[in-house]
mmCIF file of C-alpha atoms in Angstrom:
data_model
loop_
_atom_site.group_PDB
_atom_site.id
_atom_site.type_symbol
_atom_site.label_atom_id
_atom_site.label_comp_id
_atom_site.label_asym_id
_atom_site.label_seq_id
_atom_site.Cartn_x
_atom_site.Cartn_y
_atom_site.Cartn_z
ATOM 1 C CA MET D 666 -29.361 49.142 -1.442
ATOM 2 C CA SER D 667 -26.911 47.922 -3.727
ATOM 3 C CA ALA D 668 -24.142 48.944 -4.932
ATOM 4 C CA ALA D 669 -25.282 49.056 -8.411
ATOM 5 C CA LEU D 670 -28.488 51.398 -7.093
ATOM 6 C CA LEU D 671 -25.963 53.557 -5.615
ATOM 7 C CA MET D 672 -23.548 53.802 -9.052
ATOM 8 C CA MET D 673 -26.672 55.088 -10.919
ATOM 9 C CA ALA D 674 -27.357 57.599 -7.661
ATOM 10 C CA ALA D 675 -24.149 59.360 -7.619
ATOM 11 C CA LEU D 676 -24.202 59.594 -11.233
ATOM 12 C CA ALA D 677 -27.679 60.953 -11.864
ATOM 13 C CA GLY D 678 -26.421 63.605 -9.675
ATOM 14 C CA CYS D 679 -23.425 64.286 -11.281
ATOM 15 C CA SER D 680 -24.964 64.087 -14.635
ATOM 16 C CA HIS D 681 -24.157 67.707 -16.422
ATOM 17 C CA ALA D 682 -24.892 69.387 -20.199
ATOM 18 C CA ILE D 683 -22.453 68.247 -22.722
ATOM 19 C CA SER D 684 -20.929 71.624 -24.574
ATOM 20 C CA VAL D 685 -18.588 71.320 -27.423
ATOM 21 C CA ASN D 686 -16.507 74.335 -28.439
ATOM 22 C CA VAL D 687 -17.657 75.834 -31.974
ATOM 23 C CA PRO D 688 -15.975 78.931 -32.732
ATOM 24 C CA VAL D 689 -18.712 82.214 -33.166
ATOM 25 C CA PRO D 690 -18.330 83.473 -36.990
ATOM 26 C CA SER D 691 -17.969 87.241 -37.233
ATOM 27 C CA LEU D 692 -19.979 88.680 -39.680
ATOM 28 C CA GLY D 693 -18.410 91.335 -42.017
ATOM 29 C CA ASP D 694 -21.095 94.560 -43.131
ATOM 30 C CA ALA D 695 -22.854 95.172 -40.411
ATOM 31 C CA THR D 696 -25.655 96.025 -43.096
ATOM 32 C CA SER D 697 -26.005 92.801 -43.942
ATOM 33 C CA ASP D 698 -25.484 91.527 -40.284
ATOM 34 C CA THR D 699 -29.019 91.909 -38.630
ATOM 35 C CA ALA D 700 -30.211 89.874 -41.566
ATOM 36 C CA VAL D 701 -27.558 86.714 -41.806
ATOM 37 C CA LYS D 702 -28.574 86.647 -37.841
ATOM 38 C CA ASP D 703 -31.820 86.297 -38.035
ATOM 39 C CA ARG D 704 -31.726 84.025 -41.052
ATOM 40 C CA CYS D 705 -29.295 82.095 -39.653
ATOM 41 C CA SER D 706 -31.509 81.816 -35.520
ATOM 42 C CA ALA D 707 -34.853 80.745 -37.471
ATOM 43 C CA VAL D 708 -31.913 77.522 -39.238
ATOM 44 C CA THR D 709 -30.740 76.832 -35.925
ATOM 45 C CA ALA D 710 -33.757 76.687 -34.349
ATOM 46 C CA THR D 711 -35.167 74.165 -35.927
ATOM 47 C CA LEU D 712 -32.064 71.757 -36.632
ATOM 48 C CA PRO D 713 -32.942 67.997 -34.987
ATOM 49 C CA GLN D 714 -31.927 67.133 -31.786
ATOM 50 C CA THR D 715 -30.296 63.978 -32.871
ATOM 51 C CA LEU D 716 -28.264 63.909 -35.827
ATOM 52 C CA GLY D 717 -27.530 60.322 -36.989
ATOM 53 C CA LYS D 718 -26.403 58.579 -33.884
ATOM 54 C CA ALA D 719 -25.375 61.850 -32.425
ATOM 55 C CA SER D 720 -27.461 64.030 -30.101
ATOM 56 C CA LYS D 721 -27.592 67.932 -29.868
ATOM 57 C CA VAL D 722 -25.054 69.569 -27.090
ATOM 58 C CA ASN D 723 -24.656 72.904 -25.603
ATOM 59 C CA ALA D 724 -22.007 74.884 -28.117
ATOM 60 C CA SER D 725 -19.879 76.899 -26.365
ATOM 61 C CA PRO D 726 -19.932 79.877 -26.878
ATOM 62 C CA ALA D 727 -23.692 79.911 -26.805
ATOM 63 C CA SER D 728 -25.037 82.015 -30.677
ATOM 64 C CA ALA D 729 -27.795 81.883 -33.040
ATOM 65 C CA LEU D 730 -24.931 80.607 -35.365
ATOM 66 C CA THR D 731 -23.595 77.776 -34.493
ATOM 67 C CA ALA D 732 -24.663 74.265 -33.168
ATOM 68 C CA ALA D 733 -23.664 71.350 -32.241
ATOM 69 C CA TRP D 734 -23.933 67.041 -31.833
ATOM 70 C CA ALA D 735 -22.140 64.263 -30.242
ATOM 71 C CA ASP D 736 -21.832 60.971 -30.183
ATOM 72 C CA GLY D 737 -19.076 59.848 -27.467
ATOM 73 C CA ASP D 738 -16.393 61.656 -28.236
ATOM 74 C CA LYS D 739 -16.979 62.192 -31.762
ATOM 75 C CA ALA D 740 -18.469 66.795 -32.639
ATOM 76 C CA VAL D 741 -20.066 67.516 -35.285
ATOM 77 C CA THR D 742 -20.596 70.593 -35.353
ATOM 78 C CA LEU D 743 -22.508 73.744 -37.455
ATOM 79 C CA THR D 744 -21.957 77.320 -38.163
ATOM 80 C CA CYS D 745 -23.971 79.598 -39.941
ATOM 81 C CA GLY D 746 -23.616 83.167 -42.195
ATOM 82 C CA LEU D 747 -20.267 82.490 -43.220
ATOM 83 C CA PRO D 748 -19.818 84.116 -46.788
ATOM 84 C CA VAL D 749 -19.407 81.712 -49.470
ATOM 85 C CA ALA D 750 -17.611 81.866 -52.655
ATOM 86 C CA HIS D 751 -19.005 79.199 -55.167
ATOM 87 C CA THR D 752 -16.723 78.616 -58.259
ATOM 88 C CA PRO D 753 -19.169 76.754 -61.035
ATOM 89 C CA THR D 754 -16.848 74.067 -61.887
ATOM 90 C CA GLU D 755 -16.229 73.020 -58.242
ATOM 91 C CA SER D 756 -18.158 69.439 -57.410
ATOM 92 C CA LEU D 757 -21.352 70.041 -55.985
ATOM 93 C CA ILE D 758 -23.647 66.953 -54.037
ATOM 94 C CA THR D 759 -27.142 67.327 -53.828
ATOM 95 C CA VAL D 760 -28.908 65.426 -50.670
ATOM 96 C CA ASP D 761 -32.300 66.230 -50.437
ATOM 97 C CA GLY D 762 -32.507 69.336 -52.555
ATOM 98 C CA VAL D 763 -29.688 70.962 -50.613
ATOM 99 C CA ALA D 764 -26.532 71.570 -53.008
ATOM 100 C CA TRP D 765 -23.223 71.033 -50.058
ATOM 101 C CA ARG D 766 -19.651 71.979 -51.364
ATOM 102 C CA VAL D 767 -16.929 69.251 -49.574
ATOM 103 C CA GLN D 768 -14.043 69.712 -48.799
ATOM 104 C CA LYS D 769 -11.779 66.884 -47.384
ATOM 105 C CA HIS D 770 -9.112 67.432 -44.237
ATOM 106 C CA THR D 771 -6.663 64.950 -42.564
ATOM 107 C CA ASP D 772 -8.863 65.019 -39.479
ATOM 108 C CA GLY D 773 -12.632 65.336 -41.115
ATOM 109 C CA THR D 774 -14.980 66.933 -43.882
ATOM 110 C CA GLN D 775 -16.701 70.303 -43.967
ATOM 111 C CA PHE D 776 -19.663 70.238 -46.200
ATOM 112 C CA THR D 777 -21.069 73.734 -46.921
ATOM 113 C CA ALA D 778 -24.699 74.605 -48.797
ATOM 114 C CA VAL D 779 -23.879 77.127 -50.829
ATOM 115 C CA ASP D 780 -27.622 77.199 -52.623
ATOM 116 C CA ARG D 781 -29.354 78.857 -49.637
ATOM 117 C CA VAL D 782 -29.650 82.958 -48.975
ATOM 118 C CA VAL D 783 -27.362 81.722 -45.717
ATOM 119 C CA ALA D 784 -24.412 79.454 -45.973
ATOM 120 C CA VAL D 785 -24.123 76.562 -43.589
ATOM 121 C CA THR D 786 -21.696 74.866 -43.137
ATOM 122 C CA LEU D 787 -21.543 70.818 -41.166
ATOM 123 C CA THR D 788 -17.840 69.938 -40.120
ATOM 124 C CA VAL D 789 -17.023 65.998 -39.487
ATOM 125 C CA PRO D 790 -15.098 64.197 -38.154
ATOM 126 C CA SER D 791 -13.091 61.526 -39.820
ATOM 127 C CA ALA D 792 -14.330 58.644 -37.119
ATOM 128 C CA ALA D 793 -17.941 60.306 -37.069
ATOM 129 C CA MET D 794 -18.065 59.321 -41.276
ATOM 130 C CA PRO D 795 -20.040 58.362 -43.063
ATOM 131 C CA ALA D 796 -22.111 62.619 -43.402
ATOM 132 C CA ALA D 797 -24.975 60.700 -45.300
ATOM 133 C CA ALA D 798 -26.946 60.614 -42.393
ATOM 134 C CA TYR D 799 -26.149 64.070 -40.906
ATOM 135 C CA LEU D 800 -26.765 65.692 -44.228
ATOM 136 C CA SER D 801 -29.999 64.383 -44.832
ATOM 137 C CA GLY D 802 -31.040 65.063 -40.716
ATOM 138 C CA LEU D 803 -30.221 68.995 -42.119
ATOM 139 C CA ALA D 804 -31.601 68.867 -45.602
ATOM 140 C CA LEU D 805 -35.773 69.461 -44.315
ATOM 141 C CA PRO D 806 -34.470 72.858 -41.764
ATOM 142 C CA ILE D 807 -32.296 74.116 -43.901
ATOM 143 C CA ALA D 808 -34.072 74.036 -46.484
ATOM 144 C CA VAL D 809 -37.591 75.350 -44.696
ATOM 145 C CA ALA D 810 -35.195 78.498 -42.725
ATOM 146 C CA ALA D 811 -33.032 78.922 -45.526
ATOM 147 C CA PRO D 812 -34.597 78.616 -48.632
ATOM 148 C CA ALA D 813 -32.503 78.017 -52.323
ATOM 149 C CA LYS D 814 -30.830 81.789 -53.436
#
């Protein structure tokens, strides 16, 4: 067997699922907790396997409120269900019918869908920008599972 075939066989036997650490949101009010979890479960169940050039990976710890995609060492993460206050003076971008609040940070950008029955936040590291492909890939699943307010 050639060295290349041996290397491929060894790598195939050592493949592990990639996990990305995504903090699970802490939901407050127990009354709305179940409704938010149910809606977020619907959102995360419909998310695409690929987002831009990134492939879906395991979010750790596993939760119906989170998801993650990775392209090499660049991880894009999603959290659902955190309460978000939107002010009318805030700048929004709309991608395929979903309104996103944009918050730039030194290490990346957070995009939060603020016009849905539950807020969905996508965190994109600077190295994985531009985010247009990510937002476009999420618009339909979010619109279906989390209708506009």
